[in-house]
Amino acid sequence: MAIALINKPIIITGAATGIGRATAIACAQAGMPVVLTGRREDRLRAAAAALPAGSRSLVVPGDVTNPDDCRRAVEECLAAFGAVYAVFANAGYGYEGPVHEMTEEQVRAIFETNFFGTLNAFRPAIPHMIERRAGHVLICSSCLARFIIPFYGAYSATKAAQHHVGRAMRLELAPHNVFVSTVHPVGTRTEFFDVVAEQSGASTLVKHSPDLFVQPASRVASAVVRCLKRPRPEVWTSQLVRLGMSIGGAIPRTADLFIKRMVDDHTRNASAAAAARLASEGTRVPPAR
Ligand SMILES: NC(=O)c1ccc[n+]([C@@H]2O[C@H](COP(=O)([O-])OP(=O)(O)OC[C@H]3O[C@@H](n4cnc5c(N)ncnc54)[C@H](OP(=O)(O)O)[C@@H]3O)[C@@H](O)[C@H]2O)c1
């Protein structure tokens, strides 16, 4: 039987934009009180204003890299709505570039937000869920948790780490009647790629993503609400990609060749740029193939 979501409060991180915002709307439509968190208060308030009339919501600005901010979101949810039924740990960002060219700070920063920020988001809510013997943690990972594309190595590593933690927690929390699900969107039309461009200084690879693999944020949001109603371990928003990832995992060399072809133009451009940079520093490099 489907779980009735009415009056079951959910905390959503990164709720100001994209997948988080669309999920806030879908959860409010299902009757859930929604706590919207993120760093930009003005964007959060705009997202809260877009919820259906009569929705119960709360804006709690905060940064997922700060555990105190995440604790405050849980405390304010409890004070306003009397419970925390679900947490959607969704806040995150991407970075495009060769791993070896990323600074140590850049690599650590993406893990701070995407991985440690995810833990920060749900940890303060877990004791409460265990006590009530009811709850659902959803972690926004990515299809890249299962696969790799060049130039997204660090980002994919954060998404794989989220996926692994989610799998372990699913078994740890099952005896307490707390569900844990990982969400694996494919390319989604959000501000994600603007942030990638801002963080990395360039974002050309995504221009090669076939339209087939780019979806609206509302599709992910609907899938999250379906999972809240009927909990399942993993939420995939493209069965075709899920199948591709599974087959690719079984034949990694062929999969790498396929991916290489898909991103070859980008690889050539990036290699040429790196060669030019090194040449200007007086280092000879072999031409890109
Ligand atoms: N779009 C895609 O193609 C795609 C595909 C697979 C997975 N995903 C995942 O989906 C999730 C949502 O991304 P999106 O596509 O909806 O992109 P988005 O529109 O850029 O949303 C990301 C949200 O995260 C928030 N955020 C970022 N850093 C934060 C921090 N340190 N503390 C609190 N909030 C923070 C941002 O708000 P503030 O800047 O105001 O804090 C923003 O609202 C991410 O985890 C992403 O990895 C996206």
Tab-separated table of C-alpha atoms and ligand atoms in Angstrom:
chain	number	residue	atom	x	y	z
A	1	MET	CA	0.000	0.000	0.000
A	2	ALA	CA	1.254	3.490	-0.820
A	3	ILE	CA	2.417	5.676	2.078
A	4	ALA	CA	0.167	8.699	2.629
A	5	LEU	CA	2.451	11.730	2.500
A	6	ILE	CA	-0.014	14.281	3.778
A	7	ASN	CA	1.383	16.157	6.816
A	8	LYS	CA	4.691	14.280	6.643
A	9	PRO	CA	7.388	17.012	6.722
A	10	ILE	CA	10.401	16.920	4.399
A	11	ILE	CA	13.644	18.929	4.479
A	12	ILE	CA	15.098	19.627	1.031
A	13	THR	CA	18.635	20.964	0.602
A	14	GLY	CA	19.379	23.023	-2.503
A	15	ALA	CA	15.669	23.819	-2.715
A	16	ALA	CA	16.066	27.242	-4.329
A	17	THR	CA	16.620	25.976	-7.863
A	18	GLY	CA	16.482	23.031	-10.238
A	19	ILE	CA	15.715	19.557	-8.930
A	20	GLY	CA	15.358	20.739	-5.312
A	21	ARG	CA	12.866	23.454	-6.227
A	22	ALA	CA	10.823	21.131	-8.461
A	23	THR	CA	10.811	18.504	-5.695
A	24	ALA	CA	9.646	21.082	-3.143
A	25	ILE	CA	6.680	21.834	-5.411
A	26	ALA	CA	5.886	18.153	-5.999
A	27	CYS	CA	6.118	17.339	-2.262
A	28	ALA	CA	3.906	20.297	-1.351
A	29	GLN	CA	1.396	19.113	-3.969
A	30	ALA	CA	1.405	15.745	-2.187
A	31	GLY	CA	0.516	17.526	1.084
A	32	MET	CA	3.952	17.473	2.727
A	33	PRO	CA	5.112	20.461	4.778
A	34	VAL	CA	8.407	21.508	3.177
A	35	VAL	CA	11.556	23.014	4.715
A	36	LEU	CA	13.563	24.703	1.975
A	37	THR	CA	17.280	25.156	2.607
A	38	GLY	CA	20.165	26.574	0.601
A	39	ARG	CA	22.585	29.472	0.797
A	40	ARG	CA	20.682	32.188	-1.108
A	41	GLU	CA	17.783	33.316	1.011
A	42	ASP	CA	16.172	35.444	-1.725
A	43	ARG	CA	16.061	32.457	-4.110
A	44	LEU	CA	14.688	30.225	-1.357
A	45	ARG	CA	11.906	32.724	-0.619
A	46	ALA	CA	11.065	32.894	-4.335
A	47	ALA	CA	10.902	29.074	-4.442
A	48	ALA	CA	8.672	29.012	-1.353
A	49	ALA	CA	6.385	31.577	-2.992
A	50	ALA	CA	6.016	29.251	-5.999
A	51	LEU	CA	4.593	26.414	-3.882
A	52	PRO	CA	0.889	25.647	-4.371
A	53	ALA	CA	-1.494	27.886	-2.414
A	54	GLY	CA	-2.112	26.594	1.102
A	55	SER	CA	1.211	24.714	1.310
A	56	ARG	CA	2.977	24.665	4.639
A	57	SER	CA	6.618	25.638	4.213
A	58	LEU	CA	9.578	27.088	6.014
A	59	VAL	CA	12.718	28.731	4.666
A	60	VAL	CA	15.884	27.967	6.647
A	61	PRO	CA	18.906	29.456	4.874
A	62	GLY	CA	22.134	27.547	5.380
A	63	ASP	CA	25.192	25.929	3.899
A	64	VAL	CA	25.370	22.113	3.867
A	65	THR	CA	29.090	22.279	4.561
A	66	ASN	CA	28.224	23.736	7.967
A	67	PRO	CA	26.842	21.027	10.301
A	68	ASP	CA	25.326	23.694	12.596
A	69	ASP	CA	23.216	25.042	9.708
A	70	CYS	CA	21.955	21.509	8.996
A	71	ARG	CA	21.131	20.903	12.672
A	72	ARG	CA	19.205	24.165	12.717
A	73	ALA	CA	17.106	23.063	9.730
A	74	VAL	CA	16.097	19.899	11.624
A	75	GLU	CA	15.360	21.825	14.843
A	76	GLU	CA	13.250	24.395	13.004
A	77	CYS	CA	11.379	21.667	11.142
A	78	LEU	CA	10.588	19.925	14.442
A	79	ALA	CA	9.485	23.207	16.037
A	80	ALA	CA	7.268	24.185	13.107
A	81	PHE	CA	5.837	20.826	12.021
A	82	GLY	CA	6.421	18.484	15.002
A	83	ALA	CA	8.421	15.878	13.040
A	84	VAL	CA	10.957	15.292	10.276
A	85	TYR	CA	9.641	12.473	8.126
A	86	ALA	CA	12.046	12.834	5.201
A	87	VAL	CA	15.259	14.529	4.131
A	88	PHE	CA	16.145	14.988	0.473
A	89	ALA	CA	19.913	15.645	0.467
A	90	ASN	CA	20.020	17.277	-2.927
A	91	ALA	CA	22.444	20.248	-2.727
A	92	GLY	CA	25.467	19.785	-4.924
A	93	TYR	CA	27.446	21.080	-7.872
A	94	GLY	CA	29.597	19.822	-10.702
A	95	TYR	CA	33.068	20.545	-11.986
A	96	GLU	CA	34.372	19.884	-15.477
A	97	GLY	CA	38.092	19.453	-15.979
A	98	PRO	CA	40.923	16.925	-15.861
A	99	VAL	CA	41.391	15.702	-12.287
A	100	HIS	CA	45.144	16.270	-12.437
A	101	GLU	CA	44.583	19.938	-13.240
A	102	MET	CA	42.246	20.518	-10.292
A	103	THR	CA	43.806	22.094	-7.229
A	104	GLU	CA	43.662	20.185	-3.969
A	105	GLU	CA	41.262	22.850	-2.668
A	106	GLN	CA	38.914	22.311	-5.626
A	107	VAL	CA	38.829	18.545	-5.085
A	108	ARG	CA	38.282	18.913	-1.343
A	109	ALA	CA	35.615	21.585	-1.856
A	110	ILE	CA	33.484	19.413	-4.140
A	111	PHE	CA	33.650	16.572	-1.600
A	112	GLU	CA	32.790	19.007	1.218
A	113	THR	CA	29.529	19.982	-0.485
A	114	ASN	CA	28.475	16.870	-2.380
A	115	PHE	CA	29.585	14.166	0.050
A	116	PHE	CA	30.121	15.616	3.526
A	117	GLY	CA	27.274	18.089	2.946
A	118	THR	CA	24.984	15.131	2.248
A	119	LEU	CA	25.969	13.478	5.530
A	120	ASN	CA	25.539	16.784	7.371
A	121	ALA	CA	22.053	17.176	5.928
A	122	PHE	CA	20.554	13.927	7.143
A	123	ARG	CA	22.582	12.998	10.234
A	124	PRO	CA	20.741	15.260	12.714
A	125	ALA	CA	17.391	13.881	11.512
A	126	ILE	CA	18.235	10.172	11.889
A	127	PRO	CA	17.891	9.834	15.702
A	128	HIS	CA	14.479	11.434	15.438
A	129	MET	CA	13.418	9.058	12.626
A	130	ILE	CA	14.675	6.050	14.613
A	131	GLU	CA	12.767	7.158	17.688
A	132	ARG	CA	9.554	7.468	15.693
A	133	ARG	CA	10.266	4.307	13.702
A	134	ALA	CA	9.376	6.213	10.539
A	135	GLY	CA	11.442	8.128	8.041
A	136	HIS	CA	12.951	8.316	4.585
A	137	VAL	CA	16.365	9.630	3.547
A	138	LEU	CA	16.804	10.354	-0.151
A	139	ILE	CA	20.230	11.168	-1.527
A	140	CYS	CA	20.554	12.942	-4.869
A	141	SER	CA	23.424	11.100	-6.485
A	142	SER	CA	23.652	10.831	-10.292
A	143	CYS	CA	23.757	8.332	-13.128
A	144	LEU	CA	27.509	9.049	-12.941
A	145	ALA	CA	27.654	7.145	-9.637
A	146	ARG	CA	27.729	4.036	-11.806
A	147	PHE	CA	29.752	5.279	-14.687
A	148	ILE	CA	32.420	7.736	-15.638
A	149	ILE	CA	32.896	10.358	-18.273
A	150	PRO	CA	36.217	12.078	-18.730
A	151	PHE	CA	36.551	15.530	-17.122
A	152	TYR	CA	33.911	14.658	-14.508
A	153	GLY	CA	36.156	12.360	-12.454
A	154	ALA	CA	36.053	14.295	-9.172
A	155	TYR	CA	32.334	14.995	-9.471
A	156	SER	CA	31.575	11.342	-10.306
A	157	ALA	CA	33.650	10.250	-7.312
A	158	THR	CA	31.452	12.346	-4.986
A	159	LYS	CA	28.327	10.828	-6.563
A	160	ALA	CA	29.667	7.260	-6.251
A	161	ALA	CA	30.541	7.958	-2.597
A	162	GLN	CA	26.977	9.151	-1.953
A	163	HIS	CA	25.647	6.011	-3.622
A	164	HIS	CA	27.804	3.688	-1.504
A	165	VAL	CA	26.880	5.398	1.738
A	166	GLY	CA	23.219	5.205	0.769
A	167	ARG	CA	23.466	1.458	0.092
A	168	ALA	CA	25.076	0.770	3.460
A	169	MET	CA	22.636	2.982	5.344
A	170	ARG	CA	19.697	1.290	3.669
A	171	LEU	CA	20.618	-1.955	5.453
A	172	GLU	CA	21.643	-0.240	8.696
A	173	LEU	CA	18.374	1.641	9.044
A	174	ALA	CA	15.940	-0.971	7.715
A	175	PRO	CA	15.430	-2.528	11.201
A	176	HIS	CA	14.309	0.930	12.376
A	177	ASN	CA	11.758	1.241	9.601
A	178	VAL	CA	13.717	4.118	8.044
A	179	PHE	CA	14.066	3.908	4.254
A	180	VAL	CA	17.138	5.098	2.371
A	181	SER	CA	17.051	5.704	-1.382
A	182	THR	CA	19.583	7.048	-3.831
A	183	VAL	CA	18.381	9.167	-6.749
A	184	HIS	CA	20.229	8.934	-10.074
A	185	PRO	CA	19.175	11.669	-12.496
A	186	VAL	CA	20.557	11.844	-16.005
A	187	GLY	CA	21.315	15.276	-17.522
A	188	THR	CA	18.639	17.655	-16.230
A	189	ARG	CA	17.806	21.219	-17.314
A	190	THR	CA	18.745	23.251	-14.229
A	191	GLU	CA	21.349	25.829	-13.231
A	192	PHE	CA	23.777	22.928	-12.745
A	193	PHE	CA	25.679	23.533	-15.981
A	194	ASP	CA	25.895	27.301	-15.383
A	195	VAL	CA	27.554	26.508	-12.065
A	196	VAL	CA	29.859	24.006	-13.792
A	197	ALA	CA	30.896	26.755	-16.208
A	198	GLU	CA	31.394	29.203	-13.351
A	199	GLN	CA	33.418	26.736	-11.249
A	200	SER	CA	35.502	25.245	-14.057
A	201	GLY	CA	35.862	28.245	-16.329
A	202	ALA	CA	34.454	26.158	-19.202
A	203	SER	CA	31.679	23.718	-19.867
A	204	THR	CA	31.775	22.357	-23.358
A	205	LEU	CA	31.290	18.656	-22.770
A	206	VAL	CA	27.611	18.951	-21.912
A	207	LYS	CA	26.964	20.467	-25.343
A	208	HIS	CA	27.638	16.956	-26.651
A	209	SER	CA	24.940	15.366	-24.472
A	210	PRO	CA	22.260	13.972	-26.763
A	211	ASP	CA	18.817	15.546	-26.095
A	212	LEU	CA	17.602	12.043	-25.339
A	213	PHE	CA	19.538	12.215	-22.071
A	214	VAL	CA	18.402	15.675	-20.956
A	215	GLN	CA	15.206	15.900	-18.937
A	216	PRO	CA	13.197	18.547	-17.058
A	217	ALA	CA	13.662	18.828	-13.269
A	218	SER	CA	9.958	18.045	-12.793
A	219	ARG	CA	10.641	14.509	-14.031
A	220	VAL	CA	13.126	13.900	-11.223
A	221	ALA	CA	10.712	15.517	-8.735
A	222	SER	CA	7.840	13.213	-9.748
A	223	ALA	CA	10.120	10.189	-9.413
A	224	VAL	CA	11.174	11.314	-5.908
A	225	VAL	CA	7.541	11.646	-4.807
A	226	ARG	CA	6.741	8.208	-6.252
A	227	CYS	CA	9.648	6.823	-4.220
A	228	LEU	CA	8.391	8.553	-1.056
A	229	LYS	CA	5.018	6.890	-1.601
A	230	ARG	CA	6.457	3.492	-2.473
A	231	PRO	CA	10.037	3.344	-1.163
A	232	ARG	CA	12.605	1.654	-3.348
A	233	PRO	CA	16.387	1.474	-3.150
A	234	GLU	CA	17.237	3.461	-6.266
A	235	VAL	CA	15.403	6.048	-8.322
A	236	TRP	CA	16.378	6.173	-11.979
A	237	THR	CA	14.755	8.715	-14.243
A	238	SER	CA	15.843	7.022	-17.465
A	239	GLN	CA	15.529	3.255	-17.702
A	240	LEU	CA	17.489	3.371	-20.954
A	241	VAL	CA	20.474	4.982	-19.223
A	242	ARG	CA	20.133	2.599	-16.287
A	243	LEU	CA	20.310	-0.347	-18.659
A	244	GLY	CA	23.262	1.245	-20.488
A	245	MET	CA	25.109	1.762	-17.189
A	246	SER	CA	24.546	-1.865	-16.169
A	247	ILE	CA	25.753	-3.211	-19.525
A	248	GLY	CA	28.661	-0.745	-19.518
A	249	GLY	CA	29.693	-1.947	-16.062
A	250	ALA	CA	29.926	-5.499	-17.386
A	251	ILE	CA	32.034	-4.542	-20.432
A	252	PRO	CA	34.082	-1.568	-19.231
A	253	ARG	CA	36.570	-1.474	-22.113
A	254	THR	CA	33.847	-1.315	-24.761
A	255	ALA	CA	31.974	1.201	-22.654
A	256	ASP	CA	35.070	3.406	-22.428
A	257	LEU	CA	35.419	3.318	-26.225
A	258	PHE	CA	31.785	4.333	-26.603
A	259	ILE	CA	32.148	7.212	-24.137
A	260	LYS	CA	35.419	8.249	-25.748
A	261	ARG	CA	33.681	8.597	-29.096
A	262	MET	CA	30.937	10.648	-27.504
A	263	VAL	CA	33.343	13.136	-25.993
A	264	ASP	CA	36.168	12.944	-28.507
A	265	ASP	CA	35.806	16.483	-29.797
A	266	HIS	CA	35.977	17.793	-26.283
A	267	THR	CA	38.976	15.603	-25.483
A	268	ARG	CA	40.788	16.914	-28.543
A	269	ASN	CA	40.041	20.518	-27.653
A	270	ALA	CA	41.103	20.078	-24.051
A	271	SER	CA	44.275	18.239	-25.057
A	272	ALA	CA	45.118	20.944	-27.588
A	273	ALA	CA	44.597	23.627	-24.963
A	274	ALA	CA	46.784	21.722	-22.475
A	275	ALA	CA	49.462	21.199	-25.147
A	276	ALA	CA	49.427	24.903	-26.003
A	277	ARG	CA	49.717	25.793	-22.349
A	278	LEU	CA	52.619	23.394	-21.776
A	279	ALA	CA	54.299	24.468	-25.027
A	280	SER	CA	54.160	28.083	-23.902
A	281	GLU	CA	55.895	26.911	-20.720
A	282	GLY	CA	58.576	25.233	-22.881
A	283	THR	CA	57.426	21.584	-22.381
A	284	ARG	CA	56.918	19.351	-25.427
A	285	VAL	CA	53.906	17.040	-25.404
A	286	PRO	CA	52.814	14.454	-27.985
A	287	PRO	CA	49.901	15.575	-30.193
A	288	ALA	CA	46.379	14.486	-29.163
A	289	ARG	CA	45.122	11.421	-31.024
B	1	LIG	N1	21.380	18.782	-13.558
B	1	LIG	C1	21.899	17.607	-13.836
B	1	LIG	O1	22.152	17.271	-15.013
B	1	LIG	C2	22.142	16.606	-12.730
B	1	LIG	C3	22.352	15.251	-13.090
B	1	LIG	C4	22.588	14.310	-12.080
B	1	LIG	C5	22.622	14.712	-10.760
B	1	LIG	N2	22.410	16.040	-10.433
B	1	LIG	C6	22.459	16.417	-9.011
B	1	LIG	O2	21.244	17.063	-8.680
B	1	LIG	C7	21.457	17.889	-7.527
B	1	LIG	C8	20.750	19.217	-7.746
B	1	LIG	O3	21.360	19.898	-8.819
B	1	LIG	P1	20.534	20.717	-9.904
B	1	LIG	O4	20.704	20.033	-11.201
B	1	LIG	O5	19.166	21.003	-9.447
B	1	LIG	O6	21.422	22.051	-9.990
B	1	LIG	P2	21.177	23.527	-9.395
B	1	LIG	O7	19.979	24.141	-10.010
B	1	LIG	O8	22.474	24.223	-9.540
B	1	LIG	O9	20.846	23.248	-7.857
B	1	LIG	C9	21.835	23.019	-6.882
B	1	LIG	C10	21.341	23.626	-5.591
B	1	LIG	O10	22.269	23.304	-4.550
B	1	LIG	C11	22.430	24.436	-3.730
B	1	LIG	N3	23.760	24.380	-3.107
B	1	LIG	C12	24.958	24.292	-3.725
B	1	LIG	N4	25.937	24.293	-2.827
B	1	LIG	C13	25.345	24.373	-1.606
B	1	LIG	C14	25.825	24.428	-0.285
B	1	LIG	N5	27.156	24.403	-0.004
B	1	LIG	N6	24.946	24.507	0.739
B	1	LIG	C15	23.611	24.530	0.475
B	1	LIG	N7	23.089	24.493	-0.751
B	1	LIG	C16	23.964	24.422	-1.785
B	1	LIG	C17	22.281	25.640	-4.651
B	1	LIG	O11	21.742	26.776	-3.968
B	1	LIG	P3	22.642	27.926	-3.321
B	1	LIG	O12	23.735	28.206	-4.310
B	1	LIG	O13	21.704	29.063	-3.094
B	1	LIG	O14	23.152	27.344	-2.027
B	1	LIG	C18	21.235	25.149	-5.653
B	1	LIG	O15	19.938	25.519	-5.274
B	1	LIG	C19	22.974	17.985	-7.360
B	1	LIG	O16	23.382	17.162	-6.279
B	1	LIG	C20	23.525	17.438	-8.662
B	1	LIG	O17	24.785	16.831	-8.507
B	1	LIG	C21	22.177	16.977	-11.387
